[in-house]
């Protein structure tokens, strides 16, 4: 498959990040399942159905994403056309309903990834499935693959990550500067609303005043994400949850696609061949933005990302 090249009519990482949200896609009907978790909570999984023994792709969404995210919709259309089944799990609190337990989700949530993949593996008749993740979901998936090593191959044929924030400290601090603060405020709006609702369920879970006063992701993660999920603070969370240190331990086919103009992660922090195992393929195109990958003539389409996923799992994991 040809490497990604951004169209000349859509220059720059910010435009390539924002424009995909404005591209209209046909609606697609998804079937929802609710799974009870081992700790008494639940997650919702949206499905594109297909023949029982057809390939199954699982796609983990990004921060505050869902099955309605533009990349999820384009992947759903591509899977339906290809005759694949698609599972779109929602991290806790991202499916439109508050979860039952105090925990939510975070960038290094390999434990949740593992539980979901085991559940899907069983539902898929014990056959390996294809696993992909976007942004936060890609970071958590790569970290899971690195932690599990060769054992990951018992569940999946390989892993693909698109625009994973592999170095969370670099990403978090970069999003606090310049125009990037627009993205930060976009995330904080929903993160704070959901966190406030969770605090009403579980009084004293974290410091509400610090949460409301947060103006960047470091302050929010220090006030909410870290204490809720057992980290000493934002710095501890960002260090321990980053996937980059785990890339050398991945023992199954993997691809990490990170545009060099991604506004979320400066190119200077992207991994090199020396940072990864021989099983990991690094693709770092000049353009693409953050989960943009617009292609074609104006107004563009969102075909490249799902086609990259299908091509990887069809031809690059055997």
GROMACS .gro file of N, CA, C and O in nm, residues 2-56:
model
  220
    2UNK      N    1   0.049   0.226  -0.078
    2UNK     CA    2   0.129   0.347  -0.088
    2UNK      C    3   0.130   0.423   0.044
    2UNK      O    4   0.029   0.430   0.114
    3UNK      N    5   0.245   0.481   0.081
    3UNK     CA    6   0.251   0.563   0.203
    3UNK      C    7   0.155   0.681   0.193
    3UNK      O    8   0.118   0.725   0.083
    4UNK      N    9   0.119   0.736   0.306
    4UNK     CA   10   0.025   0.848   0.307
    4UNK      C   11   0.093   0.976   0.259
    4UNK      O   12   0.204   1.008   0.300
    5UNK      N   13   0.024   1.049   0.175
    5UNK     CA   14   0.065   1.183   0.132
    5UNK      C   15  -0.055   1.275   0.143
    5UNK      O   16  -0.161   1.248   0.086
    6UNK      N   17  -0.039   1.383   0.216
    6UNK     CA   18  -0.149   1.478   0.234
    6UNK      C   19  -0.178   1.551   0.102
    6UNK      O   20  -0.086   1.582   0.027
    7UNK      N   21  -0.305   1.579   0.073
    7UNK     CA   22  -0.338   1.653  -0.050
    7UNK      C   23  -0.286   1.797  -0.043
    7UNK      O   24  -0.286   1.859   0.065
    8UNK      N   25  -0.246   1.850  -0.158
    8UNK     CA   26  -0.189   1.985  -0.162
    8UNK      C   27  -0.289   2.091  -0.119
    8UNK      O   28  -0.250   2.197  -0.067
    9UNK      N   29  -0.418   2.064  -0.136
    9UNK     CA   30  -0.520   2.164  -0.102
    9UNK      C   31  -0.545   2.174   0.048
    9UNK      O   32  -0.620   2.263   0.093
   10UNK      N   33  -0.486   2.084   0.128
   10UNK     CA   34  -0.507   2.086   0.274
   10UNK      C   35  -0.371   2.088   0.345
   10UNK      O   36  -0.325   1.987   0.398
   11UNK      N   37  -0.303   2.203   0.347
   11UNK     CA   38  -0.169   2.209   0.405
   11UNK      C   39  -0.171   2.229   0.557
   11UNK      O   40  -0.260   2.294   0.611
   12UNK      N   41  -0.072   2.172   0.625
   12UNK     CA   42  -0.051   2.199   0.766
   12UNK      C   43  -0.118   2.101   0.860
   12UNK      O   44  -0.227   2.049   0.833
   13UNK      N   45  -0.051   2.077   0.971
   13UNK     CA   46  -0.100   1.979   1.067
   13UNK      C   47  -0.232   2.016   1.132
   13UNK      O   48  -0.316   1.928   1.159
   14UNK      N   49  -0.254   2.144   1.160
   14UNK     CA   50  -0.380   2.183   1.224
   14UNK      C   51  -0.498   2.164   1.129
   14UNK      O   52  -0.601   2.108   1.169
   15UNK      N   53  -0.485   2.209   1.005
   15UNK     CA   54  -0.594   2.191   0.908
   15UNK      C   55  -0.621   2.044   0.885
   15UNK      O   56  -0.738   2.001   0.876
   16UNK      N   57  -0.516   1.963   0.879
   16UNK     CA   58  -0.533   1.820   0.853
   16UNK      C   59  -0.593   1.748   0.974
   16UNK      O   60  -0.652   1.640   0.960
   17UNK      N   61  -0.582   1.807   1.092
   17UNK     CA   62  -0.643   1.751   1.213
   17UNK      C   63  -0.790   1.788   1.223
   17UNK      O   64  -0.874   1.705   1.259
   18UNK      N   65  -0.823   1.912   1.191
   18UNK     CA   66  -0.957   1.964   1.214
   18UNK      C   67  -1.053   1.931   1.100
   18UNK      O   68  -1.171   1.899   1.122
   19UNK      N   69  -1.004   1.934   0.975
   19UNK     CA   70  -1.092   1.916   0.859
   19UNK      C   71  -1.169   1.784   0.859
   19UNK      O   72  -1.289   1.783   0.821
   20UNK      N   73  -1.110   1.672   0.898
   20UNK     CA   74  -1.185   1.546   0.894
   20UNK      C   75  -1.315   1.549   0.971
   20UNK      O   76  -1.411   1.479   0.936
   21UNK      N   77  -1.322   1.629   1.077
   21UNK     CA   78  -1.446   1.637   1.155
   21UNK      C   79  -1.558   1.705   1.077
   21UNK      O   80  -1.675   1.697   1.117
   22UNK      N   81  -1.524   1.773   0.967
   22UNK     CA   82  -1.623   1.844   0.887
   22UNK      C   83  -1.665   1.766   0.763
   22UNK      O   84  -1.758   1.807   0.693
   23UNK      N   85  -1.597   1.656   0.735
   23UNK     CA   86  -1.631   1.574   0.619
   23UNK      C   87  -1.753   1.488   0.651
   23UNK      O   88  -1.754   1.414   0.749
   24UNK      N   89  -1.855   1.500   0.570
   24UNK     CA   90  -1.976   1.423   0.593
   24UNK      C   91  -1.957   1.277   0.553
   24UNK      O   92  -1.902   1.248   0.448
   25UNK      N   93  -2.003   1.189   0.639
   25UNK     CA   94  -2.001   1.046   0.610
   25UNK      C   95  -2.142   0.992   0.622
   25UNK      O   96  -2.220   1.039   0.706
   26UNK      N   97  -2.172   0.894   0.541
   26UNK     CA   98  -2.305   0.833   0.549
   26UNK      C   99  -2.322   0.766   0.685
   26UNK      O  100  -2.228   0.707   0.739
   27UNK      N  101  -2.441   0.776   0.743
   27UNK     CA  102  -2.464   0.708   0.872
   27UNK      C  103  -2.456   0.557   0.854
   27UNK      O  104  -2.478   0.505   0.744
   28UNK      N  105  -2.422   0.489   0.960
   28UNK     CA  106  -2.415   0.343   0.955
   28UNK      C  107  -2.476   0.288   1.082
   28UNK      O  108  -2.453   0.340   1.192
   29UNK      N  109  -2.559   0.187   1.069
   29UNK     CA  110  -2.627   0.130   1.184
   29UNK      C  111  -2.535   0.030   1.253
   29UNK      O  112  -2.483  -0.062   1.190
   30UNK      N  113  -2.516   0.049   1.382
   30UNK     CA  114  -2.432  -0.038   1.462
   30UNK      C  115  -2.518  -0.110   1.566
   30UNK      O  116  -2.617  -0.055   1.615
   31UNK      N  117  -2.478  -0.230   1.599
   31UNK     CA  118  -2.547  -0.306   1.704
   31UNK      C  119  -2.468  -0.293   1.834
   31UNK      O  120  -2.348  -0.313   1.837
   32UNK      N  121  -2.536  -0.260   1.942
   32UNK     CA  122  -2.468  -0.238   2.070
   32UNK      C  123  -2.487  -0.356   2.165
   32UNK      O  124  -2.598  -0.409   2.179
   33UNK      N  125  -2.378  -0.394   2.229
   33UNK     CA  126  -2.381  -0.492   2.337
   33UNK      C  127  -2.328  -0.427   2.464
   33UNK      O  128  -2.236  -0.344   2.457
   34UNK      N  129  -2.382  -0.466   2.577
   34UNK     CA  130  -2.329  -0.422   2.706
   34UNK      C  131  -2.266  -0.541   2.777
   34UNK      O  132  -2.329  -0.644   2.794
   35UNK      N  133  -2.140  -0.525   2.815
   35UNK     CA  134  -2.069  -0.630   2.886
   35UNK      C  135  -2.046  -0.588   3.030
   35UNK      O  136  -2.000  -0.476   3.057
   36UNK      N  137  -2.076  -0.676   3.123
   36UNK     CA  138  -2.040  -0.653   3.263
   36UNK      C  139  -1.893  -0.687   3.283
   36UNK      O  140  -1.843  -0.788   3.233
   37UNK      N  141  -1.824  -0.600   3.354
   37UNK     CA  142  -1.681  -0.619   3.379
   37UNK      C  143  -1.659  -0.699   3.508
   37UNK      O  144  -1.749  -0.707   3.593
   38UNK      N  145  -1.542  -0.757   3.527
   38UNK     CA  146  -1.516  -0.837   3.647
   38UNK      C  147  -1.529  -0.759   3.777
   38UNK      O  148  -1.553  -0.818   3.883
   39UNK      N  149  -1.514  -0.625   3.772
   39UNK     CA  150  -1.522  -0.545   3.894
   39UNK      C  151  -1.659  -0.482   3.915
   39UNK      O  152  -1.674  -0.389   3.994
   40UNK      N  153  -1.760  -0.531   3.847
   40UNK     CA  154  -1.896  -0.483   3.869
   40UNK      C  155  -1.935  -0.361   3.790
   40UNK      O  156  -2.036  -0.297   3.820
   41UNK      N  157  -1.859  -0.328   3.690
   41UNK     CA  158  -1.890  -0.213   3.603
   41UNK      C  159  -1.942  -0.267   3.470
   41UNK      O  160  -1.982  -0.383   3.458
   42UNK      N  161  -1.941  -0.182   3.367
   42UNK     CA  162  -1.982  -0.226   3.234
   42UNK      C  163  -1.908  -0.145   3.129
   42UNK      O  164  -1.858  -0.036   3.155
   43UNK      N  165  -1.900  -0.202   3.009
   43UNK     CA  166  -1.860  -0.127   2.891
   43UNK      C  167  -1.959  -0.157   2.780
   43UNK      O  168  -2.023  -0.263   2.779
   44UNK      N  169  -1.973  -0.063   2.688
   44UNK     CA  170  -2.060  -0.083   2.572
   44UNK      C  171  -1.974  -0.103   2.448
   44UNK      O  172  -1.876  -0.029   2.426
   45UNK      N  173  -2.010  -0.202   2.368
   45UNK     CA  174  -1.938  -0.235   2.246
   45UNK      C  175  -2.033  -0.226   2.129
   45UNK      O  176  -2.139  -0.289   2.129
   46UNK      N  177  -1.998  -0.145   2.030
   46UNK     CA  178  -2.078  -0.132   1.909
   46UNK      C  179  -2.020  -0.220   1.799
   46UNK      O  180  -1.897  -0.228   1.784
   47UNK      N  181  -2.107  -0.282   1.721
   47UNK     CA  182  -2.065  -0.384   1.625
   47UNK      C  183  -2.110  -0.353   1.482
   47UNK      O  184  -2.221  -0.304   1.460
   48UNK      N  185  -2.022  -0.384   1.389
   48UNK     CA  186  -2.058  -0.407   1.250
   48UNK      C  187  -2.059  -0.558   1.233
   48UNK      O  188  -1.955  -0.623   1.249
   49UNK      N  189  -2.174  -0.616   1.208
   49UNK     CA  190  -2.185  -0.761   1.199
   49UNK      C  191  -2.144  -0.811   1.061
   49UNK      O  192  -2.143  -0.736   0.963
   50UNK      N  193  -2.110  -0.939   1.055
   50UNK     CA  194  -2.073  -1.004   0.931
   50UNK      C  195  -2.084  -1.154   0.948
   50UNK      O  196  -2.132  -1.202   1.051
   51UNK      N  197  -2.041  -1.230   0.848
   51UNK     CA  198  -2.045  -1.376   0.860
   51UNK      C  199  -1.971  -1.422   0.985
   51UNK      O  200  -1.868  -1.364   1.023
   52UNK      N  201  -2.020  -1.526   1.053
   52UNK     CA  202  -1.963  -1.569   1.182
   52UNK      C  203  -1.813  -1.596   1.179
   52UNK      O  204  -1.744  -1.571   1.276
   53UNK      N  205  -1.760  -1.649   1.069
   53UNK     CA  206  -1.617  -1.683   1.066
   53UNK      C  207  -1.535  -1.580   0.987
   53UNK      O  208  -1.421  -1.606   0.950
   54UNK      N  209  -1.594  -1.464   0.963
   54UNK     CA  210  -1.519  -1.360   0.894
   54UNK      C  211  -1.418  -1.295   0.988
   54UNK      O  212  -1.422  -1.312   1.110
   55UNK      N  213  -1.323  -1.222   0.930
   55UNK     CA  214  -1.221  -1.153   1.009
   55UNK      C  215  -1.288  -1.057   1.106
   55UNK      O  216  -1.389  -0.993   1.075
   56UNK      N  217  -1.228  -1.046   1.225
   56UNK     CA  218  -1.279  -0.955   1.328
   56UNK      C  219  -1.171  -0.852   1.362
   56UNK      O  220  -1.061  -0.888   1.404
   0.00000   0.00000   0.00000
